[in-house]
Amino acid sequence: MQARPRPKTPRRHFLGIARGRPRGYRYFDLLLKHLSGDLARVFDGRLTYPRQLEIHLPADHVRPCNFDCGHCQGRLLERTLAPYEPKALRLFDELEGRIPYHIFGGAYSEPLLNPLLPDFLELTKKQGSFFGIHTNGSLLTRLERERGFLTRLCRIATSPEDYLSVSLDAGRPASHRATKRPPADCFDEIIEGVRLAVRARGRRRRPSIRLCYLLNRTNGSEDELHDAIRLAEELRVDSLRFSIPYDLYGKGFDKVREYKARVEAPEHEHFSRLLARLLSGRRPGRPSVFYIPPDCQDVDRMRFRQCIYCYYQITIGADGFVYRCSSTATPSFKMNRLGELPARREDFERLIRTNEDPSFDPSSCFRAGARCNRMALEVNLEWADLSRPKEKG
Ligand code: SF4
Ligand code: SF4
């Protein structure tokens, strides 16, 4: 029988998974803070709103995204788009800021393609929540020129907790084209968009502006990594995060293990050596340049018996259903649907309660080809460690 988890944060806490990352990327710490340091709230039978609501907007209702990245997590999945926005806006109105963070991204959809994104952002801020946006960045310049999108975004941001995260994945136009497969070259336009965003926020430094860089052999020469870091410094963004792409969702663990041996292990060896001299480490100042190694996404660590990611987030999929987690928010993983998106708070609370289920078995995800993302893996591993019966003596 499992020992009951300790009610408060133990002094010796954490497996040290998050060492070397900026604060906003230490996921178990973030969860703990959300629970006011009180782990006894986990599975205590009472409703606890999760830290964040992830919203996968249904793009422009026609195409999920304007890019075709080889590493896109939606590649093997059903990518249904359902126009659910009016219902979600009504629900947002009723939530009245009960969920502190609203994160706009997608397993397979580009949020800036959705014309109602600014309305969602305005409502998020009006209700006192923070926003996060994950985008490929291709529309930033155009939306700023045509609708003043970035100016508006920076006007409503109230804190560096609000953020704009751009998946750059390249330091030069040629490798951007090869990695992201856009319909037309747009690397320079993305850089211009980031520049406009930094200019629009001015000295207030809010929202935070983050760049992400998935490494491969096309975009990963030493010279290009230097270029990317120089660019991040010159643009004056807050962070630049390097990592190795996950294997695609929708594959069995045996296939993912093959990818781990064929791609992740050698790429990690190569890039961790290459990046060692380039990362910020303990150096103060901006941008924070850091690397998340692939053991943070390792299938062989997905052996826990409970999932507490439900306290971290809940997700509205681009198909108009509410899902247990963002990495399973697709009709390909119907088993993780909690229900159709409701417009009323009481109905949404019922879905949150259903998600907070101590008997939910994570292996039901893994058997279906679904996997935890980095955040989920980290919080679930920490939880498994804390709730494991401790050896006597
Ligand atoms: S930009 Fe994002 S959503 Fe679009 S194809 Fe690439 S990974 Fe997928
Ligand atoms: S994939 Fe992981 S985070 Fe998502 S519901 Fe399953 S166990 Fe939880």
mmCIF file of C-alpha atoms and ligand atoms in Angstrom:
data_model
loop_
_atom_site.group_PDB
_atom_site.id
_atom_site.type_symbol
_atom_site.label_atom_id
_atom_site.label_comp_id
_atom_site.label_asym_id
_atom_site.label_seq_id
_atom_site.Cartn_x
_atom_site.Cartn_y
_atom_site.Cartn_z
ATOM 1 C CA MET A 1 0.000 0.000 0.000
ATOM 2 C CA GLN A 2 1.241 3.495 -0.816
ATOM 3 C CA ALA A 3 2.136 5.811 2.056
ATOM 4 C CA ARG A 4 0.117 8.974 2.227
ATOM 5 C CA PRO A 5 1.971 11.890 0.678
ATOM 6 C CA ARG A 6 3.424 14.388 3.065
ATOM 7 C CA PRO A 7 1.100 17.291 3.492
ATOM 8 C CA LYS A 8 3.665 20.081 3.219
ATOM 9 C CA THR A 9 6.648 20.632 1.026
ATOM 10 C CA PRO A 10 9.361 18.396 2.390
ATOM 11 C CA ARG A 11 12.639 20.158 3.063
ATOM 12 C CA ARG A 12 14.490 17.649 0.896
ATOM 13 C CA HIS A 13 12.323 18.030 -2.044
ATOM 14 C CA PHE A 14 12.599 17.430 -5.730
ATOM 15 C CA LEU A 15 14.597 15.096 -7.817
ATOM 16 C CA GLY A 16 16.588 18.044 -9.130
ATOM 17 C CA ILE A 17 15.072 17.603 -12.578
ATOM 18 C CA ALA A 18 14.659 21.336 -13.094
ATOM 19 C CA ARG A 19 18.163 22.429 -12.104
ATOM 20 C CA GLY A 20 19.706 25.062 -14.366
ATOM 21 C CA ARG A 21 16.420 26.321 -15.781
ATOM 22 C CA PRO A 22 14.878 29.772 -15.322
ATOM 23 C CA ARG A 23 12.157 29.920 -12.697
ATOM 24 C CA GLY A 24 9.301 29.922 -15.209
ATOM 25 C CA TYR A 25 10.452 26.499 -16.427
ATOM 26 C CA ARG A 26 10.604 24.667 -13.065
ATOM 27 C CA TYR A 27 7.280 22.978 -13.368
ATOM 28 C CA PHE A 28 6.937 21.210 -10.033
ATOM 29 C CA ASP A 29 7.879 24.421 -8.225
ATOM 30 C CA LEU A 30 5.170 26.202 -10.201
ATOM 31 C CA LEU A 31 2.612 23.580 -9.282
ATOM 32 C CA LEU A 32 3.605 23.683 -5.645
ATOM 33 C CA LYS A 33 3.283 27.448 -5.608
ATOM 34 C CA HIS A 34 -0.160 27.138 -7.157
ATOM 35 C CA LEU A 35 -1.168 24.743 -4.359
ATOM 36 C CA SER A 36 0.205 27.183 -1.767
ATOM 37 C CA GLY A 37 2.848 24.601 -0.893
ATOM 38 C CA ASP A 38 0.176 22.220 0.372
ATOM 39 C CA LEU A 39 0.399 18.847 -1.318
ATOM 40 C CA ALA A 40 -2.354 17.512 0.911
ATOM 41 C CA ARG A 41 -4.720 19.207 -1.502
ATOM 42 C CA VAL A 42 -3.865 16.646 -4.152
ATOM 43 C CA PHE A 43 -6.695 14.120 -4.451
ATOM 44 C CA ASP A 44 -8.363 15.319 -1.251
ATOM 45 C CA GLY A 45 -11.766 15.093 -2.959
ATOM 46 C CA ARG A 46 -12.300 18.845 -3.098
ATOM 47 C CA LEU A 47 -12.377 20.844 -6.294
ATOM 48 C CA THR A 48 -9.074 22.593 -6.979
ATOM 49 C CA TYR A 49 -8.851 24.731 -10.055
ATOM 50 C CA PRO A 50 -5.749 23.899 -12.092
ATOM 51 C CA ARG A 51 -2.913 26.396 -12.496
ATOM 52 C CA GLN A 52 -3.580 26.858 -16.158
ATOM 53 C CA LEU A 53 -6.153 26.490 -18.857
ATOM 54 C CA GLU A 54 -4.649 25.555 -22.199
ATOM 55 C CA ILE A 55 -6.643 26.718 -25.161
ATOM 56 C CA HIS A 56 -5.996 25.230 -28.569
ATOM 57 C CA LEU A 57 -7.893 27.671 -30.742
ATOM 58 C CA PRO A 58 -9.249 26.188 -33.963
ATOM 59 C CA ALA A 59 -6.949 28.368 -36.133
ATOM 60 C CA ASP A 60 -8.883 29.877 -39.059
ATOM 61 C CA HIS A 61 -11.278 26.867 -39.105
ATOM 62 C CA VAL A 62 -9.802 25.717 -42.416
ATOM 63 C CA ARG A 63 -6.162 24.732 -41.818
ATOM 64 C CA PRO A 64 -4.675 24.009 -38.425
ATOM 65 C CA CYS A 65 -1.384 25.728 -39.199
ATOM 66 C CA ASN A 66 0.392 27.585 -42.006
ATOM 67 C CA PHE A 67 3.634 25.611 -41.476
ATOM 68 C CA ASP A 68 4.480 21.958 -41.958
ATOM 69 C CA CYS A 69 7.242 21.206 -39.451
ATOM 70 C CA GLY A 70 8.678 17.693 -39.553
ATOM 71 C CA HIS A 71 8.621 17.610 -35.738
ATOM 72 C CA CYS A 72 4.976 18.794 -35.445
ATOM 73 C CA GLN A 73 3.206 16.763 -32.787
ATOM 74 C CA GLY A 74 0.034 16.792 -34.842
ATOM 75 C CA ARG A 75 1.518 14.913 -37.798
ATOM 76 C CA LEU A 76 0.135 11.489 -36.900
ATOM 77 C CA LEU A 77 -2.999 12.741 -35.181
ATOM 78 C CA GLU A 78 -6.499 13.710 -36.207
ATOM 79 C CA ARG A 79 -6.471 17.488 -36.498
ATOM 80 C CA THR A 80 -10.132 18.400 -36.222
ATOM 81 C CA LEU A 81 -11.067 22.082 -35.994
ATOM 82 C CA ALA A 82 -14.417 23.116 -34.509
ATOM 83 C CA PRO A 83 -15.604 26.709 -34.197
ATOM 84 C CA TYR A 84 -16.175 26.800 -30.447
ATOM 85 C CA GLU A 85 -14.975 30.347 -29.656
ATOM 86 C CA PRO A 86 -18.295 32.010 -28.641
ATOM 87 C CA LYS A 87 -18.932 29.252 -26.105
ATOM 88 C CA ALA A 88 -15.395 29.501 -24.735
ATOM 89 C CA LEU A 89 -15.678 33.279 -24.379
ATOM 90 C CA ARG A 90 -18.888 32.827 -22.369
ATOM 91 C CA LEU A 91 -17.131 30.305 -20.152
ATOM 92 C CA PHE A 92 -14.146 32.649 -19.701
ATOM 93 C CA ASP A 93 -16.555 35.299 -18.575
ATOM 94 C CA GLU A 94 -17.967 32.969 -15.931
ATOM 95 C CA LEU A 95 -14.581 31.756 -14.733
ATOM 96 C CA GLU A 96 -13.808 35.254 -13.504
ATOM 97 C CA GLY A 97 -10.094 34.628 -13.262
ATOM 98 C CA ARG A 98 -10.325 31.435 -11.185
ATOM 99 C CA ILE A 99 -7.630 29.843 -13.349
ATOM 100 C CA PRO A 100 -4.525 32.015 -13.036
ATOM 101 C CA TYR A 101 -2.952 31.301 -16.443
ATOM 102 C CA HIS A 102 -4.532 31.018 -19.870
ATOM 103 C CA ILE A 103 -2.117 29.474 -22.343
ATOM 104 C CA PHE A 104 -2.854 29.780 -26.055
ATOM 105 C CA GLY A 105 -0.998 27.215 -28.108
ATOM 106 C CA GLY A 106 -1.862 23.951 -29.711
ATOM 107 C CA ALA A 107 -0.928 20.363 -30.288
ATOM 108 C CA TYR A 108 -1.426 21.068 -33.973
ATOM 109 C CA SER A 109 -2.860 24.581 -34.375
ATOM 110 C CA GLU A 110 -1.373 28.049 -34.725
ATOM 111 C CA PRO A 111 -3.202 30.477 -32.398
ATOM 112 C CA LEU A 112 -2.375 33.629 -34.359
ATOM 113 C CA LEU A 113 -4.433 32.327 -37.280
ATOM 114 C CA ASN A 114 -7.509 32.784 -35.126
ATOM 115 C CA PRO A 115 -9.090 36.223 -35.480
ATOM 116 C CA LEU A 116 -10.613 36.047 -31.992
ATOM 117 C CA LEU A 117 -7.315 35.568 -30.161
ATOM 118 C CA PRO A 118 -7.192 39.273 -29.160
ATOM 119 C CA ASP A 119 -10.688 38.961 -27.615
ATOM 120 C CA PHE A 120 -9.544 35.981 -25.542
ATOM 121 C CA LEU A 121 -6.456 37.868 -24.431
ATOM 122 C CA GLU A 122 -8.424 40.977 -23.474
ATOM 123 C CA LEU A 123 -10.851 38.900 -21.416
ATOM 124 C CA THR A 124 -7.997 36.993 -19.762
ATOM 125 C CA LYS A 125 -6.441 40.230 -18.571
ATOM 126 C CA LYS A 126 -9.744 41.841 -17.660
ATOM 127 C CA GLN A 127 -10.313 38.960 -15.280
ATOM 128 C CA GLY A 128 -6.884 39.211 -13.715
ATOM 129 C CA SER A 129 -5.332 36.052 -15.192
ATOM 130 C CA PHE A 130 -2.011 35.902 -17.039
ATOM 131 C CA PHE A 131 -1.637 34.856 -20.654
ATOM 132 C CA GLY A 132 0.922 32.775 -22.503
ATOM 133 C CA ILE A 133 1.080 32.492 -26.286
ATOM 134 C CA HIS A 134 2.979 29.828 -28.215
ATOM 135 C CA THR A 135 3.329 30.751 -31.866
ATOM 136 C CA ASN A 136 5.462 30.066 -34.909
ATOM 137 C CA GLY A 137 5.782 33.855 -35.182
ATOM 138 C CA SER A 138 5.002 34.106 -38.885
ATOM 139 C CA LEU A 139 2.035 36.454 -38.451
ATOM 140 C CA LEU A 140 3.413 38.823 -35.837
ATOM 141 C CA THR A 141 4.599 41.482 -38.277
ATOM 142 C CA ARG A 142 1.495 41.412 -40.425
ATOM 143 C CA LEU A 143 -0.901 41.510 -37.468
ATOM 144 C CA GLU A 144 0.984 44.398 -35.922
ATOM 145 C CA ARG A 145 0.928 46.377 -39.176
ATOM 146 C CA GLU A 146 -2.718 45.639 -39.956
ATOM 147 C CA ARG A 147 -4.284 45.602 -36.489
ATOM 148 C CA GLY A 148 -1.725 46.799 -33.981
ATOM 149 C CA PHE A 149 -1.753 43.320 -32.410
ATOM 150 C CA LEU A 150 1.590 43.592 -30.616
ATOM 151 C CA THR A 151 0.935 47.099 -29.399
ATOM 152 C CA ARG A 152 -2.354 45.897 -27.924
ATOM 153 C CA LEU A 153 -0.720 42.820 -26.422
ATOM 154 C CA CYS A 154 1.939 44.897 -24.694
ATOM 155 C CA ARG A 155 -0.636 47.398 -23.502
ATOM 156 C CA ILE A 156 -2.725 44.756 -21.726
ATOM 157 C CA ALA A 157 0.209 42.735 -20.301
ATOM 158 C CA THR A 158 0.539 43.490 -16.608
ATOM 159 C CA SER A 159 3.485 41.360 -15.593
ATOM 160 C CA PRO A 160 6.464 39.377 -16.919
ATOM 161 C CA GLU A 161 4.287 36.357 -16.050
ATOM 162 C CA ASP A 162 2.444 37.181 -19.271
ATOM 163 C CA TYR A 163 4.516 35.809 -22.129
ATOM 164 C CA LEU A 164 4.897 35.480 -25.859
ATOM 165 C CA SER A 165 6.874 32.404 -26.897
ATOM 166 C CA VAL A 166 8.086 32.107 -30.483
ATOM 167 C CA SER A 167 9.234 28.759 -31.897
ATOM 168 C CA LEU A 168 12.106 30.013 -33.976
ATOM 169 C CA ASP A 169 13.914 26.706 -34.503
ATOM 170 C CA ALA A 170 16.620 28.276 -36.652
ATOM 171 C CA GLY A 171 19.294 30.959 -36.684
ATOM 172 C CA ARG A 172 19.258 31.460 -40.446
ATOM 173 C CA PRO A 173 16.646 31.563 -43.236
ATOM 174 C CA ALA A 174 17.809 28.396 -45.045
ATOM 175 C CA SER A 175 17.523 26.100 -42.037
ATOM 176 C CA HIS A 176 14.255 27.757 -41.032
ATOM 177 C CA ARG A 177 12.879 26.849 -44.452
ATOM 178 C CA ALA A 178 14.121 23.258 -44.152
ATOM 179 C CA THR A 179 12.902 22.744 -40.582
ATOM 180 C CA LYS A 180 9.576 24.562 -40.572
ATOM 181 C CA ARG A 181 8.586 24.163 -44.234
ATOM 182 C CA PRO A 182 6.645 27.427 -44.497
ATOM 183 C CA PRO A 183 4.755 28.221 -47.697
ATOM 184 C CA ALA A 184 7.256 31.029 -48.371
ATOM 185 C CA ASP A 185 10.458 32.217 -46.713
ATOM 186 C CA CYS A 186 9.574 34.120 -43.568
ATOM 187 C CA PHE A 187 12.528 33.903 -41.182
ATOM 188 C CA ASP A 188 13.338 37.609 -41.548
ATOM 189 C CA GLU A 189 9.697 38.512 -41.078
ATOM 190 C CA ILE A 190 9.566 36.505 -37.838
ATOM 191 C CA ILE A 191 12.670 38.278 -36.570
ATOM 192 C CA GLU A 192 11.073 41.584 -37.497
ATOM 193 C CA GLY A 193 7.922 40.547 -35.581
ATOM 194 C CA VAL A 194 9.967 39.767 -32.467
ATOM 195 C CA ARG A 195 11.763 43.103 -32.858
ATOM 196 C CA LEU A 196 8.410 44.899 -33.060
ATOM 197 C CA ALA A 197 7.185 43.064 -29.961
ATOM 198 C CA VAL A 198 10.282 44.046 -27.977
ATOM 199 C CA ARG A 199 9.898 47.626 -29.161
ATOM 200 C CA ALA A 200 6.184 47.685 -28.293
ATOM 201 C CA ARG A 201 6.779 46.549 -24.709
ATOM 202 C CA GLY A 202 9.516 49.146 -24.273
ATOM 203 C CA ARG A 203 11.116 49.440 -20.877
ATOM 204 C CA ARG A 204 8.197 47.810 -19.043
ATOM 205 C CA ARG A 205 9.512 44.413 -20.155
ATOM 206 C CA ARG A 206 6.090 42.850 -20.170
ATOM 207 C CA PRO A 207 5.090 40.493 -21.556
ATOM 208 C CA SER A 208 8.172 38.259 -21.359
ATOM 209 C CA ILE A 209 9.376 37.336 -24.805
ATOM 210 C CA ARG A 210 10.846 33.874 -25.199
ATOM 211 C CA LEU A 211 12.432 32.066 -28.132
ATOM 212 C CA CYS A 212 12.455 28.286 -28.532
ATOM 213 C CA TYR A 213 14.855 26.322 -30.686
ATOM 214 C CA LEU A 214 14.398 22.638 -31.507
ATOM 215 C CA LEU A 215 17.769 21.300 -32.572
ATOM 216 C CA ASN A 216 18.555 19.164 -35.594
ATOM 217 C CA ARG A 217 21.546 18.642 -37.853
ATOM 218 C CA THR A 218 20.271 21.241 -40.346
ATOM 219 C CA ASN A 219 19.945 24.112 -37.885
ATOM 220 C CA GLY A 220 22.560 22.932 -35.402
ATOM 221 C CA SER A 221 25.998 23.932 -36.688
ATOM 222 C CA GLU A 222 28.142 25.731 -34.150
ATOM 223 C CA ASP A 223 28.109 28.871 -36.302
ATOM 224 C CA GLU A 224 24.338 28.878 -36.539
ATOM 225 C CA LEU A 225 23.902 28.393 -32.804
ATOM 226 C CA HIS A 226 26.197 31.378 -32.284
ATOM 227 C CA ASP A 227 24.050 33.330 -34.747
ATOM 228 C CA ALA A 228 20.872 32.419 -32.858
ATOM 229 C CA ILE A 229 22.319 33.490 -29.521
ATOM 230 C CA ARG A 230 23.621 36.743 -30.996
ATOM 231 C CA LEU A 231 20.187 37.352 -32.466
ATOM 232 C CA ALA A 232 18.500 36.714 -29.119
ATOM 233 C CA GLU A 233 20.909 39.140 -27.448
ATOM 234 C CA GLU A 234 20.474 41.762 -30.116
ATOM 235 C CA LEU A 235 16.684 41.441 -30.019
ATOM 236 C CA ARG A 236 16.792 41.698 -26.207
ATOM 237 C CA VAL A 237 14.402 38.837 -25.603
ATOM 238 C CA ASP A 238 14.226 37.230 -22.164
ATOM 239 C CA SER A 239 15.206 33.676 -22.957
ATOM 240 C CA LEU A 240 16.316 31.237 -25.605
ATOM 241 C CA ARG A 241 15.565 27.607 -24.918
ATOM 242 C CA PHE A 242 17.235 24.774 -26.816
ATOM 243 C CA SER A 243 15.945 21.217 -26.828
ATOM 244 C CA ILE A 244 15.776 18.118 -29.002
ATOM 245 C CA PRO A 245 12.372 17.430 -30.587
ATOM 246 C CA TYR A 246 10.111 14.809 -29.028
ATOM 247 C CA ASP A 247 9.227 11.829 -31.108
ATOM 248 C CA LEU A 248 5.752 12.272 -32.568
ATOM 249 C CA TYR A 249 2.730 11.521 -30.430
ATOM 250 C CA GLY A 250 0.658 8.588 -31.604
ATOM 251 C CA LYS A 251 3.464 5.992 -31.630
ATOM 252 C CA GLY A 252 3.922 2.958 -29.419
ATOM 253 C CA PHE A 253 6.643 3.072 -26.778
ATOM 254 C CA ASP A 254 8.799 0.578 -28.697
ATOM 255 C CA LYS A 255 8.977 3.028 -31.613
ATOM 256 C CA VAL A 256 9.662 5.927 -29.267
ATOM 257 C CA ARG A 257 12.511 3.920 -27.731
ATOM 258 C CA GLU A 258 13.975 3.416 -31.209
ATOM 259 C CA TYR A 259 13.833 7.192 -31.703
ATOM 260 C CA LYS A 260 15.475 7.676 -28.341
ATOM 261 C CA ALA A 261 18.383 5.430 -29.352
ATOM 262 C CA ARG A 262 18.623 6.663 -32.935
ATOM 263 C CA VAL A 263 18.046 10.408 -32.457
ATOM 264 C CA GLU A 264 17.795 11.649 -28.872
ATOM 265 C CA ALA A 265 20.826 9.899 -27.378
ATOM 266 C CA PRO A 266 23.368 10.829 -30.101
ATOM 267 C CA GLU A 267 21.917 14.313 -30.570
ATOM 268 C CA HIS A 268 22.081 14.940 -26.855
ATOM 269 C CA GLU A 269 25.690 13.862 -26.732
ATOM 270 C CA HIS A 270 26.530 16.094 -29.666
ATOM 271 C CA PHE A 271 24.546 19.198 -28.721
ATOM 272 C CA SER A 272 25.139 19.170 -24.991
ATOM 273 C CA ARG A 273 28.872 19.315 -25.738
ATOM 274 C CA LEU A 274 28.432 22.012 -28.366
ATOM 275 C CA LEU A 275 26.190 24.135 -26.166
ATOM 276 C CA ALA A 276 28.220 23.766 -22.978
ATOM 277 C CA ARG A 277 30.204 26.924 -23.666
ATOM 278 C CA LEU A 278 27.241 28.889 -24.920
ATOM 279 C CA LEU A 279 24.620 28.532 -22.204
ATOM 280 C CA SER A 280 24.063 31.177 -19.570
ATOM 281 C CA GLY A 281 24.596 28.841 -16.612
ATOM 282 C CA ARG A 282 24.721 30.982 -13.533
ATOM 283 C CA ARG A 283 25.643 34.101 -15.481
ATOM 284 C CA PRO A 284 23.147 36.822 -14.680
ATOM 285 C CA GLY A 285 21.571 38.959 -17.371
ATOM 286 C CA ARG A 286 19.502 38.485 -20.456
ATOM 287 C CA PRO A 287 18.722 36.510 -22.375
ATOM 288 C CA SER A 288 18.791 33.361 -20.333
ATOM 289 C CA VAL A 289 20.113 30.727 -22.737
ATOM 290 C CA PHE A 290 19.432 27.191 -21.585
ATOM 291 C CA TYR A 291 19.036 23.629 -22.788
ATOM 292 C CA ILE A 292 16.454 21.050 -21.736
ATOM 293 C CA PRO A 293 17.896 17.544 -22.200
ATOM 294 C CA PRO A 294 15.818 14.688 -23.632
ATOM 295 C CA ASP A 295 15.617 12.781 -20.352
ATOM 296 C CA CYS A 296 12.869 15.300 -19.536
ATOM 297 C CA GLN A 297 10.784 13.550 -22.173
ATOM 298 C CA ASP A 298 12.034 9.993 -21.636
ATOM 299 C CA VAL A 299 9.388 7.282 -22.113
ATOM 300 C CA ASP A 300 11.323 4.964 -19.854
ATOM 301 C CA ARG A 301 10.562 7.289 -16.956
ATOM 302 C CA MET A 302 6.811 7.158 -17.574
ATOM 303 C CA ARG A 303 6.194 4.471 -14.986
ATOM 304 C CA PHE A 304 4.175 6.328 -12.395
ATOM 305 C CA ARG A 305 0.776 5.193 -11.199
ATOM 306 C CA GLN A 306 -0.983 8.510 -10.777
ATOM 307 C CA CYS A 307 -1.245 11.653 -12.867
ATOM 308 C CA ILE A 308 -1.343 14.966 -10.991
ATOM 309 C CA TYR A 309 -0.963 17.066 -14.114
ATOM 310 C CA CYS A 310 -4.687 17.727 -13.694
ATOM 311 C CA TYR A 311 -3.713 20.259 -11.003
ATOM 312 C CA TYR A 312 -1.343 21.964 -13.388
ATOM 313 C CA GLN A 313 -3.649 22.312 -16.378
ATOM 314 C CA ILE A 314 -6.781 21.321 -18.244
ATOM 315 C CA THR A 315 -7.073 21.708 -22.007
ATOM 316 C CA ILE A 316 -9.683 22.839 -24.505
ATOM 317 C CA GLY A 317 -8.786 21.017 -27.735
ATOM 318 C CA ALA A 318 -9.121 22.603 -31.154
ATOM 319 C CA ASP A 319 -12.032 20.206 -31.745
ATOM 320 C CA GLY A 320 -14.166 21.830 -29.045
ATOM 321 C CA PHE A 321 -13.749 19.106 -26.389
ATOM 322 C CA VAL A 322 -12.120 19.375 -22.988
ATOM 323 C CA TYR A 323 -9.219 16.972 -22.469
ATOM 324 C CA ARG A 324 -7.197 15.714 -19.540
ATOM 325 C CA CYS A 325 -4.007 17.233 -20.895
ATOM 326 C CA SER A 326 -2.628 19.210 -23.797
ATOM 327 C CA SER A 327 -0.562 16.418 -25.334
ATOM 328 C CA THR A 328 -3.672 14.276 -25.736
ATOM 329 C CA ALA A 329 -6.057 17.020 -26.942
ATOM 330 C CA THR A 330 -7.036 15.475 -30.259
ATOM 331 C CA PRO A 331 -9.804 13.114 -31.382
ATOM 332 C CA SER A 332 -7.032 10.510 -31.839
ATOM 333 C CA PHE A 333 -7.035 10.217 -28.020
ATOM 334 C CA LYS A 334 -10.773 10.223 -27.359
ATOM 335 C CA MET A 335 -10.208 8.223 -24.179
ATOM 336 C CA ASN A 336 -8.901 11.435 -22.581
ATOM 337 C CA ARG A 337 -11.939 13.538 -23.431
ATOM 338 C CA LEU A 338 -13.623 14.799 -20.293
ATOM 339 C CA GLY A 339 -16.607 16.117 -22.219
ATOM 340 C CA GLU A 340 -17.763 18.677 -24.726
ATOM 341 C CA LEU A 341 -16.738 22.249 -23.910
ATOM 342 C CA PRO A 342 -19.474 23.740 -21.732
ATOM 343 C CA ALA A 343 -20.337 27.433 -21.598
ATOM 344 C CA ARG A 344 -21.265 27.347 -17.898
ATOM 345 C CA ARG A 345 -18.891 27.306 -14.974
ATOM 346 C CA GLU A 346 -20.685 24.581 -12.964
ATOM 347 C CA ASP A 347 -20.443 22.206 -15.922
ATOM 348 C CA PHE A 348 -16.776 23.031 -16.398
ATOM 349 C CA GLU A 349 -16.135 22.405 -12.706
ATOM 350 C CA ARG A 350 -17.638 18.943 -13.137
ATOM 351 C CA LEU A 351 -15.023 18.234 -15.800
ATOM 352 C CA ILE A 352 -12.231 19.476 -13.555
ATOM 353 C CA ARG A 353 -13.451 17.183 -10.785
ATOM 354 C CA THR A 354 -13.538 14.246 -13.187
ATOM 355 C CA ASN A 355 -9.950 15.028 -14.111
ATOM 356 C CA GLU A 356 -8.801 15.053 -10.477
ATOM 357 C CA ASP A 357 -9.094 11.321 -10.179
ATOM 358 C CA PRO A 358 -6.601 9.381 -8.034
ATOM 359 C CA SER A 359 -7.559 6.137 -9.736
ATOM 360 C CA PHE A 360 -6.933 7.397 -13.258
ATOM 361 C CA ASP A 361 -4.312 5.074 -14.722
ATOM 362 C CA PRO A 362 -1.620 6.828 -16.817
ATOM 363 C CA SER A 363 -0.841 3.577 -18.617
ATOM 364 C CA SER A 364 -4.186 3.926 -20.409
ATOM 365 C CA CYS A 365 -2.591 6.912 -22.210
ATOM 366 C CA PHE A 366 0.660 5.121 -22.946
ATOM 367 C CA ARG A 367 -1.072 2.063 -24.373
ATOM 368 C CA ALA A 368 -2.900 4.330 -26.851
ATOM 369 C CA GLY A 369 0.307 6.013 -28.112
ATOM 370 C CA ALA A 370 -0.124 9.139 -25.985
ATOM 371 C CA ARG A 371 2.684 10.463 -23.788
ATOM 372 C CA CYS A 372 3.174 13.081 -21.125
ATOM 373 C CA ASN A 373 4.830 16.301 -22.143
ATOM 374 C CA ARG A 374 7.844 17.604 -20.203
ATOM 375 C CA MET A 375 5.781 19.476 -17.655
ATOM 376 C CA ALA A 376 3.563 16.483 -16.966
ATOM 377 C CA LEU A 377 6.490 14.087 -16.750
ATOM 378 C CA GLU A 378 8.253 16.320 -14.264
ATOM 379 C CA VAL A 379 5.298 16.835 -11.940
ATOM 380 C CA ASN A 380 4.281 13.185 -12.112
ATOM 381 C CA LEU A 381 7.808 11.970 -11.363
ATOM 382 C CA GLU A 382 8.121 14.290 -8.398
ATOM 383 C CA TRP A 383 4.746 13.155 -7.117
ATOM 384 C CA ALA A 384 5.642 9.480 -7.530
ATOM 385 C CA ASP A 385 8.840 10.101 -5.569
ATOM 386 C CA LEU A 386 7.062 11.928 -2.767
ATOM 387 C CA SER A 387 4.275 9.384 -2.429
ATOM 388 C CA ARG A 388 6.510 6.296 -2.584
ATOM 389 C CA PRO A 389 6.669 4.397 0.713
ATOM 390 C CA LYS A 390 9.939 5.397 2.327
ATOM 391 C CA GLU A 391 12.362 2.732 3.509
ATOM 392 C CA LYS A 392 12.734 2.428 7.245
ATOM 393 C CA GLY A 393 16.016 3.137 9.010
HETATM 394 S S1 SF4 B 1 4.365 25.640 -36.346
HETATM 395 FE FE1 SF4 B 1 3.731 24.342 -34.629
HETATM 396 S S2 SF4 B 1 1.616 23.700 -35.098
HETATM 397 FE FE2 SF4 B 1 2.537 24.541 -36.982
HETATM 398 S S3 SF4 B 1 3.322 22.743 -38.077
HETATM 399 FE FE3 SF4 B 1 5.006 23.604 -36.863
HETATM 400 S S4 SF4 B 1 4.956 22.475 -34.907
HETATM 401 FE FE4 SF4 B 1 2.982 22.142 -35.937
HETATM 402 S S1 SF4 B 2 -0.551 11.693 -21.091
HETATM 403 FE FE1 SF4 B 2 0.419 11.975 -19.076
HETATM 404 S S2 SF4 B 2 -0.289 13.993 -18.411
HETATM 405 FE FE2 SF4 B 2 -1.657 13.353 -20.044
HETATM 406 S S3 SF4 B 2 -3.361 12.403 -18.953
HETATM 407 FE FE3 SF4 B 2 -1.919 10.795 -19.553
HETATM 408 S S4 SF4 B 2 -0.614 10.501 -17.749
HETATM 409 FE FE4 SF4 B 2 -1.652 12.487 -17.509
#
